[in-house]
PDB file of C-alpha atoms in Angstrom:
ATOM      1  CA  UNK V 723     -16.565 -84.606 -64.059  1.00 39.00           C
ATOM      2  CA  UNK V 724     -13.756 -86.999 -64.598  1.00 40.00           C
ATOM      3  CA  UNK V 725     -12.121 -88.662 -61.451  1.00 42.00           C
ATOM      4  CA  UNK V 726      -8.582 -89.778 -63.012  1.00 50.00           C
ATOM      5  CA  UNK V 727      -5.733 -88.568 -65.082  1.00 65.00           C
ATOM      6  CA  UNK V 728      -5.231 -85.377 -63.214  1.00 86.00           C
ATOM      7  CA  UNK V 729      -1.917 -83.709 -63.033  1.00 87.00           C
ATOM      8  CA  UNK V 730      -1.266 -85.829 -59.760  1.00 85.00           C
ATOM      9  CA  UNK V 731      -1.106 -88.806 -62.464  1.00 86.00           C
ATOM     10  CA  UNK V 732       2.521 -87.426 -63.601  1.00 91.00           C
ATOM     11  CA  UNK V 733       5.483 -88.687 -61.827  1.00 92.00           C
ATOM     12  CA  UNK V 734       6.505 -85.812 -58.905  1.00 94.00           C
ATOM     13  CA  UNK V 735       9.823 -84.925 -60.948  1.00 95.00           C
ATOM     14  CA  UNK V 736       7.928 -84.685 -64.122  1.00 96.00           C
ATOM     15  CA  UNK V 737       5.110 -82.907 -62.636  1.00 94.00           C
ATOM     16  CA  UNK V 738       7.401 -80.434 -60.941  1.00 95.00           C
ATOM     17  CA  UNK V 739       9.171 -79.719 -64.212  1.00 96.00           C
ATOM     18  CA  UNK V 740       5.973 -78.871 -66.007  1.00 97.00           C
ATOM     19  CA  UNK V 741       4.674 -76.708 -63.250  1.00 96.00           C
ATOM     20  CA  UNK V 742       8.021 -74.709 -63.462  1.00 96.00           C
ATOM     21  CA  UNK V 743       6.870 -73.448 -66.982  1.00 97.00           C
ATOM     22  CA  UNK V 744       3.465 -72.496 -65.568  1.00 97.00           C
ATOM     23  CA  UNK V 745       1.926 -68.954 -65.266  1.00 98.00           C
ATOM     24  CA  UNK V 746      -0.876 -68.411 -62.960  1.00 98.00           C
ATOM     25  CA  UNK V 747      -3.991 -66.930 -64.561  1.00 98.00           C
ATOM     26  CA  UNK V 748      -7.705 -66.156 -63.637  1.00 98.00           C
ATOM     27  CA  UNK V 749     -10.633 -66.318 -65.777  1.00 98.00           C
ATOM     28  CA  UNK V 750     -14.415 -65.039 -65.262  1.00 98.00           C
ATOM     29  CA  UNK V 751     -17.135 -67.197 -65.654  1.00 98.00           C
ATOM     30  CA  UNK V 752     -18.607 -67.657 -69.328  1.00 98.00           C
ATOM     31  CA  UNK V 753     -15.235 -66.941 -70.852  1.00 98.00           C
ATOM     32  CA  UNK V 754     -14.295 -68.813 -74.179  1.00 98.00           C
ATOM     33  CA  UNK V 755     -10.736 -70.295 -73.723  1.00 98.00           C
ATOM     34  CA  UNK V 756     -10.795 -71.455 -77.386  1.00 98.00           C
ATOM     35  CA  UNK V 757     -12.935 -72.616 -80.091  1.00 96.00           C
ATOM     36  CA  UNK V 758     -12.878 -75.436 -82.551  1.00 95.00           C
ATOM     37  CA  UNK V 759     -10.362 -75.385 -85.550  1.00 96.00           C
ATOM     38  CA  UNK V 760      -8.162 -72.640 -83.988  1.00 97.00           C
ATOM     39  CA  UNK V 761      -4.619 -72.453 -83.199  1.00 98.00           C
ATOM     40  CA  UNK V 762      -3.553 -74.634 -80.039  1.00 98.00           C
ATOM     41  CA  UNK V 763      -0.766 -72.665 -78.783  1.00 98.00           C
ATOM     42  CA  UNK V 764      -1.341 -73.235 -75.079  1.00 98.00           C
ATOM     43  CA  UNK V 765      -3.044 -75.258 -72.305  1.00 98.00           C
ATOM     44  CA  UNK V 766      -4.123 -75.515 -68.830  1.00 98.00           C
ATOM     45  CA  UNK V 767      -4.377 -77.344 -65.478  1.00 97.00           C
ATOM     46  CA  UNK V 768      -7.099 -76.155 -63.457  1.00 97.00           C
ATOM     47  CA  UNK V 769      -6.522 -74.959 -59.774  1.00 97.00           C
ATOM     48  CA  UNK V 770     -10.057 -73.863 -58.953  1.00 98.00           C
ATOM     49  CA  UNK V 771     -13.493 -73.797 -60.860  1.00 98.00           C
ATOM     50  CA  UNK V 772     -14.829 -75.727 -63.835  1.00 98.00           C
ATOM     51  CA  UNK V 773     -14.554 -75.719 -67.613  1.00 98.00           C
ATOM     52  CA  UNK V 774     -16.898 -77.200 -69.925  1.00 96.00           C
ATOM     53  CA  UNK V 775     -15.613 -78.766 -73.119  1.00 94.00           C
ATOM     54  CA  UNK V 776     -18.036 -78.461 -76.079  1.00 92.00           C
ATOM     55  CA  UNK V 777     -18.605 -79.416 -79.745  1.00 87.00           C
ATOM     56  CA  UNK V 778     -20.497 -77.382 -82.379  1.00 85.00           C
ATOM     57  CA  UNK V 779     -23.015 -79.526 -84.173  1.00 77.00           C
ATOM     58  CA  UNK V 780     -24.319 -78.807 -87.666  1.00 78.00           C
ATOM     59  CA  UNK V 781     -27.394 -76.714 -87.439  1.00 74.00           C
ATOM     60  CA  UNK V 782     -27.617 -76.888 -83.630  1.00 76.00           C
ATOM     61  CA  UNK V 783     -26.159 -75.321 -80.626  1.00 80.00           C
ATOM     62  CA  UNK V 784     -22.936 -76.273 -79.047  1.00 86.00           C
ATOM     63  CA  UNK V 785     -23.191 -79.663 -77.396  1.00 82.00           C
ATOM     64  CA  UNK V 786     -21.484 -80.002 -74.039  1.00 88.00           C
ATOM     65  CA  UNK V 787     -19.210 -82.889 -73.837  1.00 86.00           C
ATOM     66  CA  UNK V 788     -17.644 -82.935 -70.660  1.00 89.00           C
ATOM     67  CA  UNK V 789     -17.129 -80.761 -67.493  1.00 94.00           C
ATOM     68  CA  UNK V 790     -13.412 -80.644 -66.207  1.00 95.00           C
ATOM     69  CA  UNK V 791     -12.364 -79.459 -62.460  1.00 96.00           C
ATOM     70  CA  UNK V 792      -9.520 -78.968 -60.238  1.00 96.00           C
ATOM     71  CA  UNK V 793      -6.330 -80.774 -61.489  1.00 93.00           C
ATOM     72  CA  UNK V 794      -7.543 -81.579 -64.671  1.00 95.00           C
ATOM     73  CA  UNK V 795      -5.989 -80.759 -68.045  1.00 96.00           C
ATOM     74  CA  UNK V 796      -7.706 -78.198 -70.299  1.00 97.00           C
ATOM     75  CA  UNK V 797      -6.528 -78.832 -73.963  1.00 95.00           C
ATOM     76  CA  UNK V 798      -4.891 -81.822 -75.536  1.00 94.00           C
ATOM     77  CA  UNK V 799      -4.514 -80.440 -79.072  1.00 95.00           C
ATOM     78  CA  UNK V 800      -1.317 -78.458 -78.355  1.00 97.00           C
ATOM     79  CA  UNK V 801       0.638 -81.650 -78.407  1.00 96.00           C
ATOM     80  CA  UNK V 802      -0.183 -83.168 -81.759  1.00 93.00           C
ATOM     81  CA  UNK V 803       0.149 -81.559 -85.381  1.00 96.00           C
ATOM     82  CA  UNK V 804      -1.548 -79.648 -86.738  1.00 97.00           C
ATOM     83  CA  UNK V 805      -2.018 -77.993 -83.352  1.00 98.00           C
ATOM     84  CA  UNK V 806      -5.489 -76.997 -83.839  1.00 97.00           C
ATOM     85  CA  UNK V 807      -8.410 -77.494 -81.422  1.00 97.00           C
ATOM     86  CA  UNK V 808     -10.991 -80.311 -81.672  1.00 91.00           C
ATOM     87  CA  UNK V 809     -13.237 -79.078 -79.341  1.00 92.00           C
ATOM     88  CA  UNK V 810     -14.127 -75.609 -77.727  1.00 96.00           C
ATOM     89  CA  UNK V 811     -13.883 -74.897 -74.165  1.00 98.00           C
ATOM     90  CA  UNK V 812     -15.585 -72.399 -71.674  1.00 98.00           C
ATOM     91  CA  UNK V 813     -15.544 -71.512 -67.995  1.00 98.00           C
ATOM     92  CA  UNK V 814     -18.515 -72.212 -66.022  1.00 98.00           C
ATOM     93  CA  UNK V 815     -17.268 -70.611 -63.145  1.00 98.00           C
ATOM     94  CA  UNK V 816     -14.389 -68.217 -61.997  1.00 98.00           C
ATOM     95  CA  UNK V 817     -11.361 -70.224 -62.692  1.00 98.00           C
ATOM     96  CA  UNK V 818      -7.687 -70.233 -61.441  1.00 98.00           C
ATOM     97  CA  UNK V 819      -5.129 -72.204 -63.566  1.00 98.00           C
ATOM     98  CA  UNK V 820      -1.883 -72.924 -64.620  1.00 98.00           C
ATOM     99  CA  UNK V 821      -1.472 -71.997 -67.965  1.00 98.00           C
ATOM    100  CA  UNK V 822       1.395 -73.072 -70.395  1.00 98.00           C
ATOM    101  CA  UNK V 823       2.826 -71.626 -73.547  1.00 98.00           C
ATOM    102  CA  UNK V 824       2.830 -74.983 -75.781  1.00 98.00           C
ATOM    103  CA  UNK V 825       6.079 -74.360 -77.893  1.00 98.00           C
ATOM    104  CA  UNK V 826       8.278 -74.475 -74.839  1.00 98.00           C
ATOM    105  CA  UNK V 827       6.808 -77.263 -73.415  1.00 98.00           C
ATOM    106  CA  UNK V 828       6.998 -79.260 -76.836  1.00 98.00           C
ATOM    107  CA  UNK V 829      10.648 -78.242 -77.196  1.00 98.00           C
ATOM    108  CA  UNK V 830      11.317 -79.736 -73.565  1.00 97.00           C
ATOM    109  CA  UNK V 831       9.634 -82.792 -74.606  1.00 97.00           C
ATOM    110  CA  UNK V 832      11.929 -82.996 -77.569  1.00 97.00           C
ATOM    111  CA  UNK V 833      15.034 -82.252 -75.483  1.00 98.00           C
ATOM    112  CA  UNK V 834      14.477 -84.751 -72.562  1.00 97.00           C
ATOM    113  CA  UNK V 835      12.929 -87.913 -73.729  1.00 97.00           C
ATOM    114  CA  UNK V 836      12.185 -89.226 -70.463  1.00 97.00           C
ATOM    115  CA  UNK V 837       9.845 -86.127 -69.796  1.00 97.00           C
ATOM    116  CA  UNK V 838       8.509 -85.968 -73.317  1.00 97.00           C
ATOM    117  CA  UNK V 839       7.546 -89.678 -72.755  1.00 97.00           C
ATOM    118  CA  UNK V 840       5.706 -88.903 -69.527  1.00 96.00           C
ATOM    119  CA  UNK V 841       3.935 -86.152 -71.046  1.00 97.00           C
ATOM    120  CA  UNK V 842       2.919 -87.952 -74.176  1.00 96.00           C
ATOM    121  CA  UNK V 843       1.589 -90.858 -72.094  1.00 94.00           C
ATOM    122  CA  UNK V 844      -0.547 -88.647 -69.658  1.00 95.00           C
ATOM    123  CA  UNK V 845      -1.839 -86.501 -72.365  1.00 95.00           C
ATOM    124  CA  UNK V 846      -2.571 -89.708 -74.561  1.00 92.00           C
ATOM    125  CA  UNK V 847      -4.297 -91.277 -71.713  1.00 92.00           C
ATOM    126  CA  UNK V 848      -6.595 -88.275 -71.008  1.00 92.00           C
ATOM    127  CA  UNK V 849      -7.164 -88.121 -74.660  1.00 90.00           C
ATOM    128  CA  UNK V 850      -8.597 -91.640 -74.754  1.00 90.00           C
ATOM    129  CA  UNK V 851     -10.729 -90.947 -71.920  1.00 88.00           C
ATOM    130  CA  UNK V 852     -11.929 -87.639 -73.674  1.00 84.00           C
ATOM    131  CA  UNK V 853     -12.737 -89.578 -76.806  1.00 86.00           C
ATOM    132  CA  UNK V 854     -14.729 -92.174 -74.812  1.00 85.00           C
ATOM    133  CA  UNK V 855     -16.837 -89.141 -73.028  1.00 79.00           C
ATOM    134  CA  UNK V 856     -17.217 -87.379 -76.360  1.00 77.00           C
ATOM    135  CA  UNK V 857     -18.529 -90.511 -78.075  1.00 81.00           C
ATOM    136  CA  UNK V 858     -20.876 -91.477 -75.038  1.00 81.00           C
ATOM    137  CA  UNK V 859     -22.250 -87.982 -75.034  1.00 76.00           C
ATOM    138  CA  UNK V 860     -22.700 -87.716 -78.747  1.00 76.00           C
ATOM    139  CA  UNK V 861     -24.609 -90.845 -78.860  1.00 80.00           C
ATOM    140  CA  UNK V 862     -27.170 -89.734 -75.945  1.00 79.00           C
ATOM    141  CA  UNK V 863     -27.520 -86.426 -78.048  1.00 71.00           C
ATOM    142  CA  UNK V 864     -28.419 -88.512 -81.106  1.00 74.00           C
ATOM    143  CA  UNK V 865     -30.648 -90.717 -79.206  1.00 82.00           C
ATOM    144  CA  UNK V 866     -32.288 -87.623 -77.700  1.00 76.00           C
ATOM    145  CA  UNK V 867     -32.975 -86.031 -81.303  1.00 72.00           C
ATOM    146  CA  UNK V 868     -34.354 -89.413 -82.665  1.00 79.00           C
ATOM    147  CA  UNK V 869     -36.966 -89.492 -79.838  1.00 83.00           C
ATOM    148  CA  UNK V 870     -37.860 -85.848 -80.886  1.00 74.00           C
TER     149      UNK V 870
END
C-alpha cells in the first residue's frame, strides 16, 4: 500500500469542502468498482478496507498494479478528459468510502480556481505516484514472463 498522498494531503479547507460533496457508501468484498475504458463519472476516498487497481494484459488475466487503503483516492480519470478509466478496480475486503459524483466536483473546480488548483495538484501527484507503481509492477510481470 502507498503511504503518501492521502486525503490528508489536501489543505484542511479544501478537504472539508470536497468532503461536503461526499456520500457514504459501502461495498462488499470482490466488488468491481470500474473497468478499463468505461466512463469515469465518480471517484472514492476509502474510509476502511482495501481496493486493488488492475490492468487487463493481452491474453492474460488481470494484473494487480497497486493496493489502496484508508484515506487513499480510488479513481483518477474522472478529472481528465475523456473521463474514461485507465485501470480497473475491485474491493479486496468490505469497504466503507466517501463517494463523489465527478461532474459537480469538476464544476466546483472550475468555479473556485483555488479549490480547483488544490484538487488538480493532489490528483496530479497521486497520478504520478500511480504511474510509477504501474511501471514497476508491469516490469516485474514482464521479467517473470521472460524467465518462464
